[in-house]
Coordinates of C-alpha atoms in Angstrom, one line a residue:
Chain A
X57 CA -10.1 -12.8 38.8
X58 CA -9.7 -10.1 40.4
X59 CA -12.2 -8.5 42.6
X60 CA -12.7 -5.3 44.9
X61 CA -15.5 -4.7 47.2
X62 CA -16.6 -1.4 48.8
X63 CA -19.2 -2.3 50.9
X64 CA -20.3 1.4 52.3
X65 CA -21.5 3.5 49.3
X66 CA -21.7 6.9 51.5
X67 CA -21.2 8.2 54.7
X68 CA -21.8 11.5 56.4
X69 CA -19.6 13.3 58.6
X70 CA -19.3 16.2 60.5
X71 CA -16.2 17.9 60.9
X72 CA -13.1 16.5 62.9
X73 CA -14.8 13.1 63.2
X74 CA -12.8 10.2 62.3
X75 CA -13.8 8.2 59.6
X76 CA -13.2 4.9 58.0
X77 CA -13.0 2.9 54.9
X78 CA -13.7 -0.4 54.4
X79 CA -12.1 -2.4 51.2
X80 CA -12.2 -6.0 50.6
X81 CA -10.3 -7.6 48.3
X82 CA -9.6 -11.1 45.8
X83 CA -7.4 -12.5 44.2
X84 CA -5.4 -15.3 43.5
X85 CA -2.6 -14.4 43.0
X86 CA 0.7 -14.3 45.9
X87 CA 2.0 -10.6 44.3
X88 CA -0.3 -7.6 44.1
X89 CA -1.2 -4.4 44.9
X90 CA -3.4 -2.2 46.5
X91 CA -4.2 1.6 46.4
X92 CA -6.1 4.1 47.7
X93 CA -7.6 6.9 44.9
X94 CA -9.4 9.9 45.9
X95 CA -11.2 12.0 43.1
X96 CA -13.2 15.0 44.2
X97 CA -15.7 16.9 42.8
X98 CA -13.6 18.1 39.7
X99 CA -13.2 14.6 38.5
X100 CA -9.4 14.0 38.5
X101 CA -8.1 11.3 39.9
X102 CA -5.3 11.4 42.9
X103 CA -2.8 9.0 44.1
X104 CA -3.3 8.4 48.0
X105 CA -1.0 4.9 48.4
X106 CA 0.3 2.2 47.5
X107 CA 0.7 -1.1 48.8
X108 CA 2.2 -4.3 47.6
X109 CA 0.8 -7.8 48.9
X110 CA 4.8 -8.3 51.3
X111 CA 4.3 -5.3 53.1
X112 CA 1.5 -5.5 56.1
X113 CA 3.0 -3.1 58.0
X114 CA 0.4 -0.4 58.7
X115 CA 1.3 3.6 57.0
X116 CA 0.6 6.6 59.0
X117 CA 1.0 9.9 56.8
X118 CA -0.9 13.2 58.4
X119 CA -4.3 12.7 58.6
X120 CA -4.7 9.7 56.9
X121 CA -3.6 5.8 57.9
X122 CA -3.8 2.6 56.3
X123 CA -4.5 -0.8 58.0
X124 CA -3.8 -4.5 55.5
X125 CA -4.5 -7.1 57.0
X126 CA -3.7 -10.3 54.1
X127 CA -6.0 -12.7 56.6
X128 CA -8.9 -10.5 56.3
X129 CA -8.1 -9.4 52.5
X130 CA -8.8 -6.1 53.1
X131 CA -6.9 -3.0 53.2
X132 CA -8.8 -0.6 55.0
X133 CA -7.8 3.9 54.8
X134 CA -8.5 5.9 58.2
X135 CA -8.8 9.7 58.1
X136 CA -8.4 11.6 61.8
X137 CA -10.1 14.7 62.5
X138 CA -11.7 15.0 58.9
X139 CA -12.2 18.4 57.4
X140 CA -14.3 19.9 54.9
X141 CA -11.2 19.3 52.0
X142 CA -11.9 16.0 52.5
X143 CA -15.5 15.1 50.9
X144 CA -14.6 13.6 47.2
X145 CA -15.1 9.8 46.2
X146 CA -12.6 7.4 47.6
X147 CA -11.4 4.4 45.2
X148 CA -9.7 1.5 46.5
X149 CA -8.1 -0.3 43.4
X150 CA -5.9 -4.0 43.3
X151 CA -3.0 -4.4 40.7
X152 CA -2.4 -8.2 40.4
X153 CA -0.9 -10.4 37.1
X154 CA 1.3 -9.1 34.5
X155 CA -0.3 -6.1 32.9
X156 CA -0.4 -3.8 35.7
X157 CA -4.2 -3.3 35.5
X158 CA -6.6 -1.5 38.3
X159 CA -9.5 -3.4 39.4
X160 CA -11.5 -0.5 40.7
X161 CA -13.7 -0.6 44.1
X162 CA -17.1 2.0 43.2
X163 CA -16.0 3.9 45.1
X164 CA -17.6 5.3 48.8
X165 CA -18.6 9.4 48.7
X166 CA -17.3 10.6 51.5
X167 CA -19.3 14.2 52.8
X168 CA -17.6 15.9 55.5
X169 CA -19.8 18.8 57.1
X170 CA -18.8 22.0 58.7
Chain B
X253 CA 6.4 18.3 35.2
X254 CA 3.0 18.1 33.5
X255 CA 0.8 16.2 33.6
X256 CA -1.5 13.8 31.4
X257 CA -3.8 16.1 29.1
X258 CA -6.9 15.4 28.0
X259 CA -9.1 17.0 25.4
X260 CA -12.0 17.5 24.8
X261 CA -13.3 18.1 28.6
X262 CA -16.4 17.7 28.0
X263 CA -18.7 16.4 24.9
X264 CA -22.5 16.1 23.8
X265 CA -23.7 14.3 21.1
X266 CA -26.5 12.3 20.0
X267 CA -27.2 8.2 20.2
X268 CA -25.7 7.1 16.7
X269 CA -22.9 10.5 15.9
X270 CA -19.2 9.5 16.5
X271 CA -17.2 11.3 19.0
X272 CA -13.0 11.2 19.6
X273 CA -10.9 11.8 22.5
X274 CA -7.5 12.6 22.6
X275 CA -4.8 11.9 25.7
X276 CA -1.0 12.9 25.9
X277 CA 0.6 11.3 28.8
X278 CA 3.4 12.6 30.5
X279 CA 6.4 12.6 28.7
X280 CA 8.6 9.4 29.1
X281 CA 5.7 7.2 30.0
X282 CA 6.1 3.7 28.2
X283 CA 2.6 2.4 29.2
X284 CA -0.7 5.0 28.8
X285 CA -4.2 3.9 30.0
X286 CA -7.7 4.1 28.8
X287 CA -10.7 3.5 31.5
X288 CA -14.3 4.5 31.5
X289 CA -15.9 5.0 34.3
X290 CA -19.8 5.5 34.7
X291 CA -21.3 7.5 37.4
X292 CA -21.5 5.5 40.4
X293 CA -19.0 3.1 39.7
X294 CA -15.0 2.8 39.4
X295 CA -13.0 3.0 35.9
X296 CA -13.5 0.0 34.2
X297 CA -10.0 -0.2 31.7
X298 CA -10.9 -0.5 28.0
X299 CA -7.3 -0.7 26.2
X300 CA -3.6 -0.6 27.7
X301 CA -0.4 0.8 25.5
X302 CA 3.0 -0.3 26.0
X303 CA 4.6 2.3 23.6
X304 CA 2.5 1.8 20.9
X305 CA 1.7 -1.3 21.1
X306 CA -1.2 -2.9 22.8
X307 CA -0.9 -5.0 25.9
X308 CA -4.8 -5.4 26.5
X309 CA -8.2 -4.8 25.2
X310 CA -10.1 -7.2 26.7
X311 CA -12.8 -4.7 27.5
X312 CA -12.8 -2.3 24.7
X313 CA -16.3 -3.2 22.7
X314 CA -14.2 -3.5 19.7
X315 CA -17.7 -3.3 17.4
X316 CA -17.8 0.5 18.5
X317 CA -14.5 1.8 19.5
X318 CA -11.2 1.9 18.8
X319 CA -8.1 4.0 20.0
X320 CA -4.8 4.1 18.3
X321 CA -1.8 5.4 19.6
X322 CA 0.9 6.0 16.6
X323 CA 4.3 7.0 17.7
X324 CA 4.0 5.7 21.3
X325 CA 3.4 9.1 21.9
X326 CA -0.1 11.1 22.2
X327 CA -3.1 8.6 21.5
X328 CA -7.1 8.6 20.8
X329 CA -9.9 7.3 21.4
X330 CA -12.9 6.9 19.5
X331 CA -16.5 5.0 19.3
X332 CA -18.3 4.7 16.8
X333 CA -21.6 5.1 16.8
X334 CA -22.3 6.2 19.9
X335 CA -24.7 4.8 22.4
X336 CA -26.4 6.3 25.4
X337 CA -24.8 3.3 27.8
X338 CA -21.7 5.0 26.4
X339 CA -21.9 8.6 28.7
X340 CA -19.0 7.9 31.0
X341 CA -16.5 9.4 32.3
X342 CA -13.5 8.7 29.8
X343 CA -9.6 9.3 31.7
X344 CA -6.7 8.7 30.2
X345 CA -3.8 7.6 32.5
X346 CA -0.2 6.6 32.0
X347 CA 3.4 4.9 34.1
X348 CA 7.0 4.5 33.5
X349 CA 5.9 1.3 34.1
X350 CA 8.3 -1.7 32.0
X351 CA 7.1 -5.4 31.5
X352 CA 7.6 -7.1 35.3
X353 CA 7.6 -3.9 37.7
X354 CA 5.2 -1.8 38.4
X355 CA 4.6 2.4 39.2
X356 CA 1.5 4.0 40.4
X357 CA -1.0 5.3 36.8
X358 CA -1.1 9.3 36.9
X359 CA -4.8 9.9 35.7
X360 CA -5.7 13.0 33.6
X361 CA -8.8 15.1 34.5
X362 CA -10.7 13.2 32.3
X363 CA -13.7 13.7 29.4
X364 CA -17.2 13.4 30.2
X365 CA -19.3 12.4 27.5
X366 CA -23.1 13.1 27.6
X367 CA -25.2 10.8 24.9
X368 CA -28.6 12.2 24.0

């Protein structure tokens, strides 16, 4: 069975602060994919990143960076110099097995104050 | 390229009534998913279609929920009769995935259902 744990439920920061969103996953599959999605107040899920289990390289995209560590089954997401527009709910998700269905964590509500 | 379309965006019904949601996936996407997102939780897969066949409906409450994808394009999700605990956002997603591979799922705006 697949499981994704996002222990943080709500985070509030002041604009320009850095913030890290934690994600821990469980799976017995050796091939799997990890994702981060953003859900702004409008409700639509916006795809941010996908990593496969064979690629542990960290990735940076603008102010966003991701740290994938198989040894600790974690896939953490850092926003550098946060902005008010980053306020949203962020979901970590896992896909493993033949059907590739997504298993989501409960989400982290990020509030960035001006 | 047009995204995943869903309608209606909002629906309010009383318990024991019926309701239907519609989804039009991205053109050419073979795989279509329906997720239920209860407030404060992550989306949970209800049913997955590959073309017009069901791949996974293990978490679909089949006594009250049904879904179909005629001709492998549009899909309809129905609840009959609705219960209070069905209040949620129903998200449709599609991907170009064929069996054995993986491509990201693109989500529609969702339908927010309130059952009174």
